[in-house]
Amino acid sequence: MIKDKVVIITGASAGIGEATAKLLASKGAKVVLGARRADKLEKIVGEITRAGGHAVFQELDVTKQSDNDAIVELAKNSFGRLDVTFLNAGLMPNSMLSALKTDDWHQMVDVNIKGVLNGVAAVLPTFIAQKAGHVIAVSSVAGLKAYPGGAVYGGTKWFLRDFMEVLRMESAMEGTNIRTATIYPAAINTELLTTISDKGAAAGMQQIYDKYGISPDRIADVVAFAIDAPEDTTINELTVGPAAQPW
Ligand code: NDP
């Protein structure tokens, strides 16, 4: 059930995170939004509240453990509990390895991998103590297949497949009832392509998204589906993309 669940959403200022925040709030969840752009979060919280929903926000950089810990406290102080964390923040500055965009490589590792580790570290003590919780992460089809130009991005998303599966297995072994879901989206129209600093890679990706991209609302629907499943059921992996996209 979604109603009254308290849900943290990282990367909630745009794209998939924003769409998911609005959908879950419309279904009665209490959403706790984090991202670096507080002005955007404030606007989204206003929209949710005016529509009759419950939402709060905090400026959050997922690369900082203290920010991740603080948003857990915000969720508990605002709504009395925490049920779900949606670890969605990420970026995709694709380029050929030969371009040696090493700053981009390191930023992807910091946000897409370490950001998830920080987010999980922040919620685990609560989820273990209450013997309940739900960790949902956004990988990518680039976490299932290799793409030229996406060596590092894909690597950060392949990481999630392993990490989330082991989280699921260990929780089941330890009896802590932590549900997991990993989402593998294909081309979704968001601000993601603005993170590509390599002009050639950006133009190539833009063509794909112009041709195939679908709304982030489709991913929000899938997140809602995973949360809505009965508490004894984990909907573990979901690959979602445009029906027309061949690869
Ligand atoms: P957007 O660029 O629209 O949204 C990304 C979000 O992440 C923004 O809200 C941004 O907010 C936030 N973010 C980036 N860096 C940080 C940080 N250091 N700390 C906190 N928040 C951060 O892209 P999408 O909605 O598409 O991306 C969401 C997730 O979906 C990503 O993990 C992406 O890899 C994944 N994905 C997307 C696909 C697509 O086709 N769009 C396909 C497959 C996977 P701010 O800048 O305000 O911090």
mmCIF file of C-alpha atoms and ligand atoms in Angstrom:
data_model
loop_
_atom_site.group_PDB
_atom_site.id
_atom_site.type_symbol
_atom_site.label_atom_id
_atom_site.label_comp_id
_atom_site.label_asym_id
_atom_site.label_seq_id
_atom_site.Cartn_x
_atom_site.Cartn_y
_atom_site.Cartn_z
ATOM 1 C CA MET A 1 0.000 0.000 0.000
ATOM 2 C CA ILE A 2 1.212 3.479 -0.842
ATOM 3 C CA LYS A 3 -1.116 5.597 1.289
ATOM 4 C CA ASP A 4 0.594 7.120 4.365
ATOM 5 C CA LYS A 5 3.975 5.606 3.514
ATOM 6 C CA VAL A 6 6.845 8.014 4.156
ATOM 7 C CA VAL A 7 9.132 8.054 1.124
ATOM 8 C CA ILE A 8 12.509 9.774 0.660
ATOM 9 C CA ILE A 9 13.256 10.640 -2.988
ATOM 10 C CA THR A 10 16.766 11.701 -4.002
ATOM 11 C CA GLY A 11 17.159 13.667 -7.228
ATOM 12 C CA ALA A 12 13.611 14.946 -6.764
ATOM 13 C CA SER A 13 14.182 18.339 -8.394
ATOM 14 C CA ALA A 14 13.664 17.120 -11.983
ATOM 15 C CA GLY A 15 12.851 14.239 -14.284
ATOM 16 C CA ILE A 16 12.075 10.824 -12.826
ATOM 17 C CA GLY A 17 12.368 11.988 -9.199
ATOM 18 C CA GLU A 18 9.960 14.889 -9.664
ATOM 19 C CA ALA A 19 7.429 12.743 -11.536
ATOM 20 C CA THR A 20 7.622 10.045 -8.868
ATOM 21 C CA ALA A 21 7.234 12.552 -6.035
ATOM 22 C CA LYS A 22 4.066 13.962 -7.587
ATOM 23 C CA LEU A 23 2.560 10.565 -8.370
ATOM 24 C CA LEU A 24 3.249 9.046 -4.946
ATOM 25 C CA ALA A 25 1.946 12.160 -3.174
ATOM 26 C CA SER A 26 -1.239 12.001 -5.267
ATOM 27 C CA LYS A 27 -1.682 8.429 -4.002
ATOM 28 C CA GLY A 28 -1.378 9.523 -0.365
ATOM 29 C CA ALA A 29 2.330 8.966 0.339
ATOM 30 C CA LYS A 30 4.196 11.540 2.427
ATOM 31 C CA VAL A 31 7.205 12.491 0.349
ATOM 32 C CA VAL A 32 10.560 13.860 1.497
ATOM 33 C CA LEU A 33 12.407 15.439 -1.402
ATOM 34 C CA GLY A 34 16.159 15.920 -1.742
ATOM 35 C CA ALA A 35 18.439 17.389 -4.428
ATOM 36 C CA ARG A 36 20.972 20.206 -4.687
ATOM 37 C CA ARG A 37 18.623 22.799 -6.239
ATOM 38 C CA ALA A 38 16.476 23.879 -3.298
ATOM 39 C CA ASP A 39 14.538 26.420 -5.389
ATOM 40 C CA LYS A 40 13.212 23.660 -7.619
ATOM 41 C CA LEU A 41 12.329 21.477 -4.631
ATOM 42 C CA GLU A 42 10.466 24.345 -2.962
ATOM 43 C CA LYS A 43 8.376 24.824 -6.099
ATOM 44 C CA ILE A 44 7.548 21.098 -6.352
ATOM 45 C CA VAL A 45 6.623 20.901 -2.660
ATOM 46 C CA GLY A 46 4.306 23.890 -3.220
ATOM 47 C CA GLU A 47 2.621 22.157 -6.148
ATOM 48 C CA ILE A 48 2.148 18.937 -4.176
ATOM 49 C CA THR A 49 0.807 20.770 -1.135
ATOM 50 C CA ARG A 50 -1.647 22.830 -3.195
ATOM 51 C CA ALA A 51 -2.921 19.590 -4.732
ATOM 52 C CA GLY A 52 -3.685 18.301 -1.193
ATOM 53 C CA GLY A 53 -0.550 16.170 -0.732
ATOM 54 C CA HIS A 54 2.104 16.048 1.982
ATOM 55 C CA ALA A 55 5.700 16.942 1.108
ATOM 56 C CA VAL A 56 8.817 18.472 2.643
ATOM 57 C CA PHE A 57 12.248 19.073 1.159
ATOM 58 C CA GLN A 58 15.891 19.429 2.075
ATOM 59 C CA GLU A 59 18.909 20.525 0.079
ATOM 60 C CA LEU A 60 20.798 17.256 -0.419
ATOM 61 C CA ASP A 61 24.088 16.371 -2.053
ATOM 62 C CA VAL A 62 24.105 12.563 -2.099
ATOM 63 C CA THR A 63 27.908 12.515 -2.070
ATOM 64 C CA LYS A 64 27.822 13.817 1.531
ATOM 65 C CA GLN A 65 26.934 11.233 4.182
ATOM 66 C CA SER A 66 25.788 13.973 6.571
ATOM 67 C CA ASP A 67 23.186 15.213 4.043
ATOM 68 C CA ASN A 68 21.830 11.675 3.629
ATOM 69 C CA ASP A 69 21.625 11.227 7.394
ATOM 70 C CA ALA A 70 19.882 14.584 7.765
ATOM 71 C CA ILE A 71 17.129 13.769 5.281
ATOM 72 C CA VAL A 72 16.319 10.588 7.222
ATOM 73 C CA GLU A 73 15.947 12.737 10.334
ATOM 74 C CA LEU A 74 13.760 15.177 8.380
ATOM 75 C CA ALA A 75 11.465 12.321 7.314
ATOM 76 C CA LYS A 76 11.093 11.057 10.878
ATOM 77 C CA ASN A 77 10.670 14.514 12.417
ATOM 78 C CA SER A 78 8.120 15.578 9.784
ATOM 79 C CA PHE A 79 6.055 12.417 9.461
ATOM 80 C CA GLY A 80 7.022 10.190 12.408
ATOM 81 C CA ARG A 81 8.480 7.268 10.448
ATOM 82 C CA LEU A 82 10.292 6.154 7.299
ATOM 83 C CA ASP A 83 9.135 3.403 4.962
ATOM 84 C CA VAL A 84 10.830 3.789 1.585
ATOM 85 C CA THR A 85 13.926 5.382 0.115
ATOM 86 C CA PHE A 86 14.001 5.990 -3.638
ATOM 87 C CA LEU A 87 17.693 6.355 -4.573
ATOM 88 C CA ASN A 88 17.277 8.084 -7.911
ATOM 89 C CA ALA A 89 19.880 10.889 -8.059
ATOM 90 C CA GLY A 90 22.347 10.327 -10.871
ATOM 91 C CA LEU A 91 24.084 11.761 -13.902
ATOM 92 C CA MET A 92 25.229 10.454 -17.284
ATOM 93 C CA PRO A 93 28.154 12.417 -18.768
ATOM 94 C CA ASN A 94 28.903 9.844 -21.456
ATOM 95 C CA SER A 95 31.995 10.056 -23.666
ATOM 96 C CA MET A 96 34.530 7.785 -25.327
ATOM 97 C CA LEU A 97 37.266 6.694 -22.926
ATOM 98 C CA SER A 98 39.837 8.176 -25.313
ATOM 99 C CA ALA A 99 38.426 11.646 -24.540
ATOM 100 C CA LEU A 100 39.870 11.166 -21.024
ATOM 101 C CA LYS A 101 37.109 13.058 -19.278
ATOM 102 C CA THR A 102 38.389 11.864 -15.924
ATOM 103 C CA ASP A 103 36.497 14.466 -13.896
ATOM 104 C CA ASP A 104 33.251 13.088 -15.344
ATOM 105 C CA TRP A 105 34.336 9.515 -14.541
ATOM 106 C CA HIS A 106 34.971 10.384 -10.913
ATOM 107 C CA GLN A 107 31.767 12.392 -10.563
ATOM 108 C CA MET A 108 29.705 9.449 -11.827
ATOM 109 C CA VAL A 109 31.367 7.147 -9.307
ATOM 110 C CA ASP A 110 30.775 9.692 -6.531
ATOM 111 C CA VAL A 111 27.082 10.296 -7.311
ATOM 112 C CA ASN A 112 25.828 7.113 -8.968
ATOM 113 C CA ILE A 113 27.695 4.662 -6.721
ATOM 114 C CA LYS A 114 28.809 6.407 -3.543
ATOM 115 C CA GLY A 115 25.572 8.409 -3.429
ATOM 116 C CA VAL A 116 23.632 5.151 -3.275
ATOM 117 C CA LEU A 117 25.968 3.724 -0.630
ATOM 118 C CA ASN A 118 25.493 6.856 1.468
ATOM 119 C CA GLY A 119 21.733 6.674 1.043
ATOM 120 C CA VAL A 120 21.603 3.026 2.070
ATOM 121 C CA ALA A 121 23.919 3.612 5.042
ATOM 122 C CA ALA A 122 21.590 6.392 6.188
ATOM 123 C CA VAL A 123 18.414 4.255 6.176
ATOM 124 C CA LEU A 124 19.688 0.804 7.187
ATOM 125 C CA PRO A 125 19.769 1.359 10.973
ATOM 126 C CA THR A 126 16.105 2.478 10.861
ATOM 127 C CA PHE A 127 14.978 -0.303 8.543
ATOM 128 C CA ILE A 128 16.835 -2.974 10.554
ATOM 129 C CA ALA A 129 15.421 -1.718 13.861
ATOM 130 C CA GLN A 130 11.837 -1.677 12.590
ATOM 131 C CA LYS A 131 12.325 -4.906 10.590
ATOM 132 C CA ALA A 132 10.703 -3.254 7.591
ATOM 133 C CA GLY A 133 11.671 -0.916 4.783
ATOM 134 C CA HIS A 134 11.967 -0.598 1.043
ATOM 135 C CA VAL A 135 15.056 0.445 -0.923
ATOM 136 C CA ILE A 136 14.382 1.339 -4.568
ATOM 137 C CA ALA A 137 17.259 2.301 -6.870
ATOM 138 C CA VAL A 138 17.466 3.480 -10.471
ATOM 139 C CA SER A 139 19.967 1.591 -12.580
ATOM 140 C CA SER A 140 19.615 1.776 -16.379
ATOM 141 C CA VAL A 141 19.512 -0.451 -19.436
ATOM 142 C CA ALA A 142 23.164 0.635 -19.500
ATOM 143 C CA GLY A 143 23.442 -1.469 -16.330
ATOM 144 C CA LEU A 144 22.406 -4.560 -18.293
ATOM 145 C CA LYS A 145 24.245 -4.111 -21.604
ATOM 146 C CA ALA A 146 27.497 -2.471 -22.650
ATOM 147 C CA TYR A 147 27.359 0.674 -24.810
ATOM 148 C CA PRO A 148 30.349 2.451 -26.429
ATOM 149 C CA GLY A 149 30.564 5.887 -24.802
ATOM 150 C CA GLY A 150 29.044 4.547 -21.601
ATOM 151 C CA ALA A 151 31.866 2.589 -20.001
ATOM 152 C CA VAL A 152 31.853 4.466 -16.721
ATOM 153 C CA TYR A 153 28.145 5.316 -16.588
ATOM 154 C CA GLY A 154 27.301 1.714 -17.396
ATOM 155 C CA GLY A 155 29.787 0.523 -14.791
ATOM 156 C CA THR A 156 28.094 2.593 -12.089
ATOM 157 C CA LYS A 157 24.742 1.130 -13.085
ATOM 158 C CA TRP A 158 26.044 -2.477 -13.312
ATOM 159 C CA PHE A 159 27.275 -1.958 -9.760
ATOM 160 C CA LEU A 160 23.707 -1.380 -8.614
ATOM 161 C CA ARG A 161 22.565 -4.732 -9.964
ATOM 162 C CA ASP A 162 25.024 -6.589 -7.770
ATOM 163 C CA PHE A 163 24.635 -4.348 -4.751
ATOM 164 C CA MET A 164 20.835 -4.377 -4.692
ATOM 165 C CA GLU A 165 20.641 -8.144 -5.127
ATOM 166 C CA VAL A 166 23.036 -8.732 -2.237
ATOM 167 C CA LEU A 167 21.098 -6.248 -0.103
ATOM 168 C CA ARG A 168 17.958 -8.261 -0.827
ATOM 169 C CA MET A 169 19.631 -11.598 -0.067
ATOM 170 C CA GLU A 170 21.280 -10.455 3.165
ATOM 171 C CA SER A 171 18.089 -8.871 4.458
ATOM 172 C CA ALA A 172 16.191 -12.083 3.767
ATOM 173 C CA MET A 173 18.920 -14.100 5.546
ATOM 174 C CA GLU A 174 18.873 -11.764 8.540
ATOM 175 C CA GLY A 175 15.085 -11.553 8.700
ATOM 176 C CA THR A 176 14.913 -7.770 8.460
ATOM 177 C CA ASN A 177 12.210 -7.729 5.753
ATOM 178 C CA ILE A 178 13.861 -5.020 3.661
ATOM 179 C CA ARG A 179 12.285 -5.073 0.226
ATOM 180 C CA THR A 180 14.337 -3.989 -2.784
ATOM 181 C CA ALA A 181 13.518 -2.900 -6.308
ATOM 182 C CA THR A 182 15.967 -1.948 -9.050
ATOM 183 C CA ILE A 183 14.575 -0.113 -12.065
ATOM 184 C CA TYR A 184 16.321 -0.305 -15.444
ATOM 185 C CA PRO A 185 14.969 2.536 -17.635
ATOM 186 C CA ALA A 186 15.779 3.059 -21.317
ATOM 187 C CA ALA A 187 15.304 6.498 -22.982
ATOM 188 C CA ILE A 188 13.227 8.725 -20.703
ATOM 189 C CA ASN A 189 12.820 12.436 -21.466
ATOM 190 C CA THR A 190 14.344 14.324 -18.522
ATOM 191 C CA GLU A 191 17.203 16.755 -17.917
ATOM 192 C CA LEU A 192 19.706 13.862 -17.968
ATOM 193 C CA LEU A 193 21.304 14.725 -21.305
ATOM 194 C CA THR A 194 22.283 18.176 -19.973
ATOM 195 C CA THR A 195 24.866 16.358 -17.828
ATOM 196 C CA ILE A 196 26.854 15.287 -20.921
ATOM 197 C CA SER A 197 29.884 17.543 -21.350
ATOM 198 C CA ASP A 198 31.177 15.885 -24.552
ATOM 199 C CA LYS A 199 29.480 17.663 -27.491
ATOM 200 C CA GLY A 200 29.590 14.695 -29.861
ATOM 201 C CA ALA A 201 28.209 12.284 -27.296
ATOM 202 C CA ALA A 202 25.480 14.777 -26.354
ATOM 203 C CA ALA A 203 24.359 15.213 -29.966
ATOM 204 C CA GLY A 204 24.254 11.463 -30.551
ATOM 205 C CA MET A 205 22.211 10.817 -27.413
ATOM 206 C CA GLN A 206 19.856 13.697 -28.226
ATOM 207 C CA GLN A 207 18.973 12.046 -31.536
ATOM 208 C CA ILE A 208 18.061 8.823 -29.754
ATOM 209 C CA TYR A 209 15.952 10.610 -27.153
ATOM 210 C CA ASP A 210 14.221 12.783 -29.783
ATOM 211 C CA LYS A 211 13.288 9.651 -31.666
ATOM 212 C CA TYR A 212 12.325 7.304 -28.848
ATOM 213 C CA GLY A 213 12.114 9.088 -25.476
ATOM 214 C CA ILE A 214 9.026 8.634 -23.308
ATOM 215 C CA SER A 215 7.719 10.457 -20.236
ATOM 216 C CA PRO A 216 9.256 10.043 -16.766
ATOM 217 C CA ASP A 217 5.683 9.381 -15.609
ATOM 218 C CA ARG A 218 6.191 5.824 -16.901
ATOM 219 C CA ILE A 219 8.962 5.244 -14.375
ATOM 220 C CA ALA A 220 6.898 6.837 -11.607
ATOM 221 C CA ASP A 221 4.151 4.305 -12.379
ATOM 222 C CA VAL A 222 6.611 1.442 -11.980
ATOM 223 C CA VAL A 223 7.950 2.767 -8.668
ATOM 224 C CA ALA A 224 4.376 3.053 -7.405
ATOM 225 C CA PHE A 225 3.718 -0.530 -8.555
ATOM 226 C CA ALA A 226 6.718 -1.837 -6.598
ATOM 227 C CA ILE A 227 5.710 0.030 -3.429
ATOM 228 C CA ASP A 228 2.087 -1.049 -3.746
ATOM 229 C CA ALA A 229 2.895 -4.775 -3.712
ATOM 230 C CA PRO A 230 1.969 -6.662 -0.531
ATOM 231 C CA GLU A 231 4.584 -6.359 2.242
ATOM 232 C CA ASP A 232 5.598 -10.008 1.820
ATOM 233 C CA THR A 233 6.482 -9.440 -1.850
ATOM 234 C CA THR A 234 9.586 -7.934 -3.442
ATOM 235 C CA ILE A 235 9.261 -6.807 -7.051
ATOM 236 C CA ASN A 236 12.939 -7.059 -7.595
ATOM 237 C CA GLU A 237 13.932 -5.899 -11.090
ATOM 238 C CA LEU A 238 12.003 -3.936 -13.695
ATOM 239 C CA THR A 239 13.254 -2.953 -17.166
ATOM 240 C CA VAL A 240 11.134 -0.159 -18.634
ATOM 241 C CA GLY A 241 11.496 1.829 -21.817
ATOM 242 C CA PRO A 242 9.962 3.028 -25.052
ATOM 243 C CA ALA A 243 8.248 0.232 -26.986
ATOM 244 C CA ALA A 244 9.843 1.650 -30.144
ATOM 245 C CA GLN A 245 13.450 1.682 -28.871
ATOM 246 C CA PRO A 246 15.399 -1.224 -30.427
ATOM 247 C CA TRP A 247 18.448 -1.119 -28.055
HETATM 248 P P1 NDP B 1 17.532 14.433 -14.397
HETATM 249 O O1 NDP B 1 18.829 15.062 -14.795
HETATM 250 O O2 NDP B 1 16.267 15.021 -14.910
HETATM 251 O O3 NDP B 1 17.456 14.294 -12.822
HETATM 252 C C1 NDP B 1 18.574 13.939 -12.055
HETATM 253 C C2 NDP B 1 18.333 14.336 -10.624
HETATM 254 O O4 NDP B 1 19.480 13.988 -9.849
HETATM 255 C C3 NDP B 1 18.116 15.820 -10.472
HETATM 256 O O5 NDP B 1 17.034 16.028 -9.588
HETATM 257 C C4 NDP B 1 19.426 16.304 -9.849
HETATM 258 O O6 NDP B 1 19.130 17.394 -8.999
HETATM 259 C C5 NDP B 1 19.819 15.087 -9.038
HETATM 260 N N1 NDP B 1 21.237 15.057 -8.678
HETATM 261 C C6 NDP B 1 22.321 15.063 -9.488
HETATM 262 N N2 NDP B 1 23.450 15.071 -8.760
HETATM 263 C C7 NDP B 1 23.068 15.063 -7.464
HETATM 264 C C8 NDP B 1 23.751 15.077 -6.210
HETATM 265 N N3 NDP B 1 25.094 15.107 -6.147
HETATM 266 N N4 NDP B 1 23.027 15.072 -5.066
HETATM 267 C C9 NDP B 1 21.694 15.054 -5.105
HETATM 268 N N5 NDP B 1 20.978 15.052 -6.243
HETATM 269 C C10 NDP B 1 21.665 15.056 -7.402
HETATM 270 O O7 NDP B 1 17.657 12.912 -14.882
HETATM 271 P P2 NDP B 1 16.718 11.617 -14.699
HETATM 272 O O8 NDP B 1 15.470 11.946 -13.984
HETATM 273 O O9 NDP B 1 16.659 10.977 -16.008
HETATM 274 O O10 NDP B 1 17.664 10.735 -13.772
HETATM 275 C C11 NDP B 1 17.246 10.029 -12.637
HETATM 276 C C12 NDP B 1 17.965 8.693 -12.577
HETATM 277 O O11 NDP B 1 17.514 7.883 -13.668
HETATM 278 C C13 NDP B 1 19.481 8.774 -12.709
HETATM 279 O O12 NDP B 1 20.075 7.900 -11.774
HETATM 280 C C14 NDP B 1 19.740 8.280 -14.136
HETATM 281 O O13 NDP B 1 21.003 7.713 -14.266
HETATM 282 C C15 NDP B 1 18.619 7.264 -14.279
HETATM 283 N N6 NDP B 1 18.282 6.891 -15.641
HETATM 284 C C16 NDP B 1 17.720 7.797 -16.502
HETATM 285 C C17 NDP B 1 17.420 7.447 -17.810
HETATM 286 C C18 NDP B 1 16.877 8.434 -18.791
HETATM 287 O O14 NDP B 1 16.781 8.076 -19.984
HETATM 288 N N7 NDP B 1 16.480 9.629 -18.395
HETATM 289 C C19 NDP B 1 17.672 6.082 -18.303
HETATM 290 C C20 NDP B 1 18.236 5.207 -17.320
HETATM 291 C C21 NDP B 1 18.506 5.597 -16.036
HETATM 292 P P3 NDP B 1 20.093 18.633 -8.640
HETATM 293 O O15 NDP B 1 20.829 18.995 -9.894
HETATM 294 O O16 NDP B 1 19.097 19.669 -8.192
HETATM 295 O O17 NDP B 1 20.964 18.122 -7.543
#
